Amino acid sequence: MMKLESDDNDHDIGVKLNKELRRRKINVTKVVCAFGLVLFLITGNFSFIHKPMKLWNCIDNSSVYALGPNSIPSGAKYAPSEFVDNGYLKEPYLIIDGNEIPVRDIISSSSHNLFLTYNNDIYGCGHNGRMQMYTNSKKSFSDLEEVTKLSIPNAGNPKFKLASSGTDFSICITDDNKMFASGVNYSGQCGIGSSKPQFMAMIDYESQLLSLDPNSNCEIIEIHSNDNSTIFRTSEGKLYGFGNHSYGCFGLGEDIERENHEICRVGSGSKEFMKEKCISFSCGMFFVCAITESNHLYAFGYNNCHQLSAKDLHTVYTPVKINLTDCLSNNASNIPGYSGLVSSVVCGGYSTFALSMDNKIYITGYFKSDDIIKSFKCLTEFELESKTPIQMSNGDFHSAILVKYDYISHLFPRLSTLLQIAYLSDVCFHFDC
């Protein structure tokens, strides 16, 4: 079992912020690690809004806050100047007012964010130089408080149910199950047979799925993108993808020749993996982790930093089953109630977090922040001090875990920087490093 050390100052700040969340009856329902080391908090019922020199309270469905630095994208500012100090936010800043735009999910890539609302609208902010946010203006909506509603030309007011974002491209699925892509397409990541950037191109995915399996149910219920590819899951528990098969991130096996823009059956390199339905999956930088209906964890793709916990393999072209029991030094199989099975998984830039069926957190991969470097060659149990985790988020270089009783455990990295700069009166989050 592994526990990250924290200094007393980090712990004190954490205790204060958690007390303040409770005092103000702020219920954090989800945490999202976004680009630029920003940590978004989606809240419910009661929230606070920061505006210059004043603090307002409001009742809403879901509001969004950001904790973190103001250094990315270059030249952008996340908040009015009085909230910024040396390129960092001084305190949490409201991005979207939940009274008007209740947010249910945030999809983040390396350069832009998408906000999916309960009204099934999508708003975007961040870099837009490749038209990745569905607007024919190349203006970069870089100020986090200046979000822009995404639209489809000549389509009225479309409603969206799902979205994903990769490096300089976005994929959205409407309520009537149409798929649109916008942004760069040099690797077929927009699902179109052209290397030119796309603007609101419709992907005819249904005919491709039916050509792969005439009995296929084409309903998409989950979608994620990585650097230059996209993977989605249908209601039948099957994974499909389009884009670049870099480092085996589609699990097709070695030496596979295919047209990047064409849809393929993800994981087809393993007969064992194909026998089971997939119930969830997550994409990192050129690697994928998937959980089957029997709660087994499979991994494939890039493993240069041991983010797949796949022993000494540098690249995993075929899905391999990762057994938590094999990763532990003690004889965990003899522990009452221990199954070694996984209920959820989140992949980041070069790391993976897994939540076991008995509510244990396991981490593997590479974590770096300034002069702090942590590396794990296999899934290693992380000590949460008897707290029960309910949701995880993993960014390129920082990660967060939401646990019961409205605590947020921030694992990696920049604890002091994030909290001291995001200081809110006499406040706190509970951070474990």
Coordinates of C-alpha atoms in Angstrom, one line a residue:
M1 CA 0.0 0.0 0.0
M2 CA 1.3 3.4 -0.9
K3 CA 0.7 6.8 0.7
L4 CA 2.0 10.1 -0.5
E5 CA 3.4 12.4 2.0
S6 CA 2.1 15.9 2.5
D7 CA 3.5 18.8 4.6
D8 CA 1.5 20.3 7.4
N9 CA 0.7 23.4 5.4
D10 CA -0.9 21.4 2.6
H11 CA -3.0 19.5 5.2
D12 CA -4.2 22.7 7.0
I13 CA -5.3 24.3 3.7
G14 CA -7.2 21.1 2.8
V15 CA -9.0 20.9 6.2
K16 CA -10.1 24.5 5.9
L17 CA -11.6 24.3 2.4
N18 CA -13.6 21.1 3.2
K19 CA -15.0 22.9 6.3
E20 CA -16.0 25.8 4.1
L21 CA -17.7 23.6 1.6
R22 CA -19.8 22.1 4.3
R23 CA -20.5 25.4 6.0
R24 CA -21.9 26.8 2.8
K25 CA -23.7 23.6 2.0
I26 CA -21.9 23.2 -1.3
N27 CA -22.4 19.7 -2.6
V28 CA -19.6 18.8 -5.1
T29 CA -21.0 16.1 -7.4
K30 CA -18.1 15.7 -9.8
V31 CA -14.5 16.7 -10.3
V32 CA -12.9 17.1 -13.8
C33 CA -9.2 17.5 -14.4
A34 CA -8.7 19.7 -17.5
F35 CA -5.9 21.1 -19.5
G36 CA -3.6 23.6 -18.0
L37 CA -3.7 21.9 -14.6
V38 CA -7.2 23.2 -14.0
L39 CA -9.5 21.4 -11.7
F40 CA -13.3 21.9 -12.4
L41 CA -15.9 21.3 -9.7
I42 CA -19.4 20.6 -10.7
T43 CA -21.7 21.3 -7.8
G44 CA -25.4 20.8 -7.0
N45 CA -28.1 22.6 -4.9
F46 CA -26.1 25.5 -3.6
S47 CA -23.1 27.3 -4.9
F48 CA -21.0 30.4 -4.7
I49 CA -20.1 32.8 -7.5
H50 CA -16.9 34.8 -7.6
K51 CA -17.0 38.2 -9.3
P52 CA -14.6 41.1 -8.9
M53 CA -14.5 42.3 -5.3
K54 CA -17.7 40.6 -4.3
L55 CA -19.2 37.2 -3.4
W56 CA -22.7 36.1 -4.3
N57 CA -24.6 33.0 -3.2
C58 CA -27.2 31.4 -5.5
I59 CA -29.4 28.3 -5.7
D60 CA -28.9 26.4 -8.9
N61 CA -28.8 22.9 -10.4
S62 CA -25.2 22.6 -11.3
S63 CA -22.4 25.2 -11.4
V64 CA -18.9 25.0 -12.5
Y65 CA -15.8 26.2 -10.7
A66 CA -12.1 26.0 -11.7
L67 CA -9.1 25.7 -9.4
G68 CA -5.7 26.0 -11.0
P69 CA -3.1 28.0 -13.0
N70 CA -3.7 30.5 -15.6
S71 CA -0.7 29.7 -17.8
I72 CA -2.4 27.8 -20.7
P73 CA -3.3 28.7 -23.4
S74 CA -0.6 31.2 -24.0
G75 CA -1.7 34.8 -23.7
A76 CA -5.1 33.9 -22.3
K77 CA -6.6 34.9 -19.0
Y78 CA -9.0 32.8 -17.1
A79 CA -10.4 35.5 -14.9
P80 CA -10.3 39.3 -14.4
S81 CA -6.9 40.6 -13.6
E82 CA -7.7 41.2 -9.9
F83 CA -8.1 37.4 -9.6
V84 CA -4.7 36.6 -11.2
D85 CA -1.3 36.6 -9.5
N86 CA 1.8 35.6 -11.5
G87 CA -0.2 33.7 -14.0
Y88 CA -2.3 31.8 -11.5
L89 CA -5.9 32.1 -10.2
K90 CA -6.0 33.5 -6.7
E91 CA -9.2 31.7 -5.9
P92 CA -12.0 29.5 -7.4
Y93 CA -13.7 31.3 -10.2
L94 CA -17.2 30.5 -11.6
I95 CA -17.1 29.6 -15.3
I96 CA -20.8 29.0 -16.0
D97 CA -23.7 30.3 -13.9
G98 CA -25.7 27.3 -13.0
N99 CA -28.9 29.4 -12.8
E100 CA -28.8 29.8 -16.5
I101 CA -26.7 26.9 -17.8
P102 CA -26.8 23.8 -15.6
V103 CA -23.8 21.7 -16.5
R104 CA -23.8 17.9 -16.3
D105 CA -20.4 17.1 -17.8
I106 CA -17.2 18.7 -18.9
I107 CA -15.1 17.2 -21.7
S108 CA -11.5 18.4 -21.8
S109 CA -8.7 17.9 -24.3
S110 CA -5.1 19.4 -24.4
S111 CA -6.3 22.8 -25.6
H112 CA -10.1 23.2 -25.3
N113 CA -13.1 22.4 -23.1
L114 CA -16.6 21.4 -23.9
F115 CA -19.5 21.9 -21.4
L116 CA -22.5 19.6 -21.9
T117 CA -25.6 21.0 -20.2
Y118 CA -28.7 19.4 -18.8
N119 CA -30.6 21.1 -21.7
N120 CA -28.4 19.1 -24.1
D121 CA -26.6 22.1 -25.4
I122 CA -22.8 22.3 -25.7
Y123 CA -20.6 25.3 -24.9
G124 CA -16.9 25.5 -25.7
C125 CA -13.9 27.5 -24.7
G126 CA -10.2 27.4 -25.4
H127 CA -8.2 27.2 -28.6
N128 CA -10.3 27.2 -31.8
G129 CA -7.6 27.6 -34.5
R130 CA -8.6 24.4 -36.3
M131 CA -12.3 25.1 -35.9
Q132 CA -12.5 22.3 -33.3
M133 CA -15.4 24.0 -31.5
Y134 CA -17.9 24.0 -34.3
T135 CA -17.6 27.6 -35.4
N136 CA -16.3 28.9 -38.7
S137 CA -14.6 31.8 -36.9
K138 CA -11.0 30.9 -35.9
K139 CA -11.2 33.1 -32.9
S140 CA -9.8 31.4 -29.9
F141 CA -12.3 31.5 -27.1
S142 CA -9.6 31.3 -24.5
D143 CA -11.1 33.1 -21.5
L144 CA -12.8 30.4 -19.5
E145 CA -15.6 32.7 -18.6
E146 CA -16.3 33.5 -22.2
V147 CA -17.9 30.3 -23.5
T148 CA -19.6 30.0 -26.9
K149 CA -22.5 27.8 -27.8
L150 CA -21.8 25.2 -30.4
S151 CA -24.1 24.9 -33.4
I152 CA -24.5 23.0 -36.6
P153 CA -25.0 25.2 -39.7
N154 CA -28.5 25.2 -41.2
A155 CA -29.7 22.8 -38.5
G156 CA -31.7 25.1 -36.2
N157 CA -31.0 24.5 -32.6
P158 CA -29.6 20.9 -32.4
K159 CA -29.5 19.0 -29.1
F160 CA -26.5 16.9 -28.1
K161 CA -26.3 13.8 -25.9
L162 CA -22.6 13.0 -26.1
A163 CA -19.3 14.6 -26.9
S164 CA -15.6 14.0 -26.9
S165 CA -12.5 16.1 -27.7
G166 CA -9.0 15.2 -28.8
T167 CA -6.1 17.3 -29.8
D168 CA -7.6 20.1 -32.0
F169 CA -10.7 18.2 -32.9
S170 CA -14.2 17.5 -31.4
I171 CA -16.8 14.8 -31.9
C172 CA -20.5 15.4 -31.0
I173 CA -23.5 13.1 -31.2
T174 CA -27.0 14.6 -31.4
D175 CA -30.2 13.4 -29.7
D176 CA -31.3 11.9 -33.0
N177 CA -28.0 9.9 -33.1
K178 CA -26.2 11.8 -35.8
M179 CA -22.4 12.2 -35.4
F180 CA -20.5 15.4 -36.3
A181 CA -16.8 16.1 -36.3
S182 CA -14.8 19.3 -36.5
G183 CA -11.1 20.1 -36.4
V184 CA -7.9 18.5 -37.7
N185 CA -8.2 15.3 -39.7
Y186 CA -4.6 14.5 -40.7
S187 CA -4.9 11.0 -39.1
G188 CA -8.6 10.4 -39.9
Q189 CA -9.6 11.5 -36.4
C190 CA -12.7 13.2 -37.8
G191 CA -13.8 10.0 -39.5
I192 CA -13.6 11.6 -43.0
G193 CA -11.5 10.4 -45.9
S194 CA -9.6 13.7 -46.3
S195 CA -6.5 15.0 -44.6
K196 CA -7.9 18.5 -44.6
P197 CA -9.4 20.1 -41.4
Q198 CA -13.2 19.5 -41.2
F199 CA -16.0 21.8 -40.2
M200 CA -19.1 20.1 -38.9
A201 CA -18.7 17.1 -41.1
M202 CA -21.3 14.4 -40.6
I203 CA -19.9 10.9 -40.1
D204 CA -21.9 8.1 -41.6
Y205 CA -21.1 5.7 -38.8
E206 CA -24.3 3.6 -38.9
S207 CA -23.6 2.1 -42.4
Q208 CA -20.1 1.3 -41.4
L209 CA -21.2 -0.5 -38.2
L210 CA -23.8 -2.5 -40.2
S211 CA -21.1 -3.5 -42.7
L212 CA -19.0 -4.9 -39.9
D213 CA -22.0 -6.5 -38.2
P214 CA -25.4 -6.6 -40.0
N215 CA -27.2 -7.2 -36.7
S216 CA -25.4 -4.4 -34.9
N217 CA -27.3 -2.0 -32.7
C218 CA -26.0 1.4 -33.7
E219 CA -26.9 3.3 -30.5
I220 CA -23.8 5.0 -29.0
I221 CA -23.8 5.4 -25.3
E222 CA -20.2 6.4 -24.5
I223 CA -17.5 8.1 -26.5
H224 CA -13.9 9.3 -25.8
S225 CA -11.0 10.7 -27.8
N226 CA -7.3 10.7 -27.3
D227 CA -4.6 12.6 -29.3
N228 CA -5.6 11.5 -32.8
S229 CA -8.3 8.9 -32.6
T230 CA -11.8 8.3 -31.2
I231 CA -13.4 5.3 -29.6
F232 CA -17.1 4.8 -28.9
R233 CA -19.2 2.1 -27.1
T234 CA -22.6 0.9 -28.4
S235 CA -25.5 -0.3 -26.2
E236 CA -24.5 -3.8 -27.1
G237 CA -21.2 -3.4 -25.2
K238 CA -19.1 -3.3 -28.4
L239 CA -16.2 -0.9 -28.9
Y240 CA -15.5 0.8 -32.3
G241 CA -13.0 3.4 -33.3
F242 CA -11.6 5.6 -36.1
G243 CA -8.4 7.6 -36.4
N244 CA -4.8 6.6 -36.0
H245 CA -4.0 3.1 -34.5
S246 CA -0.9 4.7 -32.9
Y247 CA 0.9 2.3 -30.5
G248 CA -1.8 -0.2 -30.8
C249 CA -4.5 2.0 -29.1
F250 CA -7.3 0.1 -31.0
G251 CA -6.1 -3.3 -29.8
L252 CA -6.1 -4.8 -33.4
G253 CA -2.8 -6.6 -33.1
E254 CA 0.5 -5.9 -34.8
D255 CA 1.1 -4.9 -38.5
I256 CA -2.5 -4.0 -39.2
E257 CA -3.1 -2.1 -42.4
R258 CA -6.3 0.0 -42.5
E259 CA -7.6 3.4 -43.7
N260 CA -7.5 5.6 -40.6
H261 CA -10.8 7.3 -41.2
E262 CA -12.7 4.0 -41.4
I263 CA -14.4 2.5 -38.4
C264 CA -12.9 -0.6 -36.9
R265 CA -13.8 -3.0 -34.1
V266 CA -11.7 -2.1 -31.2
G267 CA -10.0 -5.0 -29.3
S268 CA -10.5 -7.5 -32.1
G269 CA -6.9 -8.7 -31.7
S270 CA -8.0 -10.7 -28.6
K271 CA -10.6 -13.4 -28.8
E272 CA -11.0 -13.4 -25.1
F273 CA -11.7 -9.7 -24.9
M274 CA -14.2 -10.0 -27.8
K275 CA -16.3 -12.7 -25.9
E276 CA -17.4 -10.2 -23.3
K277 CA -19.4 -7.0 -23.4
C278 CA -17.6 -3.8 -22.4
I279 CA -19.4 -1.8 -19.7
S280 CA -17.0 1.2 -19.6
F281 CA -13.7 2.4 -20.9
S282 CA -11.2 5.3 -20.7
C283 CA -8.6 6.8 -23.1
G284 CA -5.2 8.1 -22.2
M285 CA -2.4 9.3 -24.5
F286 CA -2.3 6.5 -27.1
F287 CA -3.7 3.9 -24.7
V288 CA -7.0 2.5 -23.6
C289 CA -8.3 0.6 -20.5
A290 CA -11.7 -1.2 -20.7
I291 CA -13.9 -3.0 -18.1
T292 CA -16.0 -5.9 -19.2
E293 CA -19.3 -7.1 -17.8
S294 CA -17.5 -9.5 -15.5
N295 CA -15.6 -6.5 -14.1
H296 CA -12.2 -7.6 -15.6
L297 CA -9.8 -4.9 -16.6
Y298 CA -8.2 -5.0 -20.1
A299 CA -5.5 -2.7 -21.4
F300 CA -3.9 -2.0 -24.7
G301 CA -1.8 0.7 -26.4
Y302 CA 1.3 2.7 -25.3
N303 CA 2.9 1.5 -22.1
N304 CA 6.2 3.5 -22.1
C305 CA 5.6 4.7 -18.5
H306 CA 3.9 1.5 -17.3
Q307 CA 0.5 3.2 -17.5
L308 CA -1.1 -0.1 -18.5
S309 CA 0.5 -2.1 -15.7
A310 CA 1.5 -4.6 -18.4
K311 CA 4.8 -5.7 -17.0
D312 CA 7.8 -4.9 -19.2
L313 CA 5.9 -4.5 -22.5
H314 CA 6.6 -1.1 -24.2
T315 CA 3.6 -1.4 -26.6
V316 CA 0.5 -3.6 -26.1
Y317 CA -1.0 -4.3 -29.5
T318 CA -3.5 -6.8 -28.2
P319 CA -5.8 -6.4 -25.2
V320 CA -4.3 -8.0 -22.1
K321 CA -6.2 -8.7 -18.9
I322 CA -4.8 -6.9 -15.9
N323 CA -5.4 -8.8 -12.6
L324 CA -5.0 -6.6 -9.5
T325 CA -4.0 -9.7 -7.5
D326 CA -0.9 -10.1 -9.6
C327 CA 0.1 -6.5 -8.9
L328 CA 0.1 -6.8 -5.1
S329 CA 3.0 -8.0 -3.0
N330 CA 0.8 -9.6 -0.4
N331 CA -1.4 -12.5 -0.9
A332 CA -4.5 -10.4 -1.5
S333 CA -6.5 -13.4 -2.8
N334 CA -6.8 -14.6 0.9
I335 CA -8.3 -11.3 2.1
P336 CA -12.1 -11.8 2.9
G337 CA -14.2 -10.1 0.3
Y338 CA -11.3 -9.3 -2.1
S339 CA -12.0 -10.2 -5.7
G340 CA -9.4 -8.4 -7.7
L341 CA -12.1 -7.0 -10.0
V342 CA -12.5 -3.4 -11.1
S343 CA -15.6 -1.2 -11.1
S344 CA -14.2 1.9 -12.9
V345 CA -11.1 3.2 -14.5
V346 CA -9.8 6.6 -15.7
C347 CA -6.7 7.2 -17.9
G348 CA -4.7 10.3 -18.0
G349 CA -1.7 11.4 -20.0
Y350 CA 0.7 8.7 -18.8
S351 CA -1.1 7.2 -15.8
T352 CA -4.1 5.1 -14.9
F353 CA -6.4 5.0 -11.8
A354 CA -8.5 1.9 -11.1
L355 CA -11.3 1.5 -8.5
S356 CA -11.7 -2.1 -7.3
M357 CA -15.0 -3.7 -6.5
D358 CA -14.1 -3.4 -2.8
N359 CA -13.6 0.4 -3.1
K360 CA -9.8 0.5 -3.2
I361 CA -7.9 2.9 -5.4
Y362 CA -5.0 1.6 -7.5
I363 CA -2.6 3.8 -9.5
T364 CA 0.1 3.1 -12.1
G365 CA 2.2 5.1 -14.5
Y366 CA 4.2 8.3 -14.4
F367 CA 3.4 11.5 -12.5
K368 CA 5.5 14.6 -12.7
S369 CA 5.2 18.1 -11.4
D370 CA 8.1 20.5 -11.2
D371 CA 10.7 18.6 -9.1
I372 CA 8.3 15.9 -8.0
I373 CA 8.4 12.7 -9.9
K374 CA 6.4 9.5 -9.0
S375 CA 6.6 6.4 -11.1
F376 CA 4.8 3.0 -10.6
K377 CA 5.4 0.0 -12.8
C378 CA 2.1 -1.7 -11.9
L379 CA -1.2 -0.9 -10.2
T380 CA -0.4 0.0 -6.6
E381 CA -2.9 0.5 -3.9
F382 CA -3.3 4.1 -2.8
E383 CA -4.2 4.8 0.8
L384 CA -7.3 7.1 1.2
E385 CA -7.4 7.0 5.0
S386 CA -10.6 5.0 5.2
K387 CA -12.5 7.4 2.9
T388 CA -14.9 5.9 0.3
P389 CA -14.2 7.1 -3.2
I390 CA -17.1 7.8 -5.5
Q391 CA -15.6 9.4 -8.6
M392 CA -12.1 9.9 -10.2
S393 CA -10.7 12.2 -12.8
N394 CA -7.2 12.0 -14.4
G395 CA -5.6 14.7 -16.4
D396 CA -2.3 14.9 -18.2
F397 CA -0.3 15.8 -15.1
H398 CA -2.8 16.0 -12.2
S399 CA -5.5 13.8 -10.8
A400 CA -8.4 14.1 -8.3
I401 CA -10.7 11.7 -6.4
L402 CA -14.0 12.7 -5.0
V403 CA -14.9 10.8 -1.8
K404 CA -17.9 10.7 0.4
Y405 CA -18.8 13.6 2.7
D406 CA -17.9 16.2 0.1
Y407 CA -14.1 15.7 0.4
I408 CA -11.9 16.0 -2.6
S409 CA -8.6 14.2 -2.5
H410 CA -6.2 15.7 -5.0
L411 CA -3.4 13.2 -5.7
F412 CA -1.0 14.7 -8.2
P413 CA 0.4 17.3 -8.3
R414 CA 1.0 21.0 -7.4
L415 CA -1.0 20.7 -4.2
S416 CA 0.4 23.8 -2.5
T417 CA 0.3 25.9 -5.7
L418 CA -3.3 25.0 -6.5
L419 CA -4.7 25.6 -3.0
Q420 CA -2.7 28.6 -1.9
I421 CA -3.4 30.4 -5.1
A422 CA -7.0 29.3 -5.2
Y423 CA -7.4 30.4 -1.6
L424 CA -11.0 31.1 -0.6
S425 CA -11.3 32.9 2.8
D426 CA -10.9 30.3 5.5
V427 CA -11.3 27.3 3.3
C428 CA -10.2 23.8 2.3
F429 CA -10.0 20.7 0.2
H430 CA -8.5 17.5 1.6
F431 CA -5.5 16.8 -0.5
D432 CA -3.4 13.7 0.1
C433 CA -0.1 14.9 -1.3

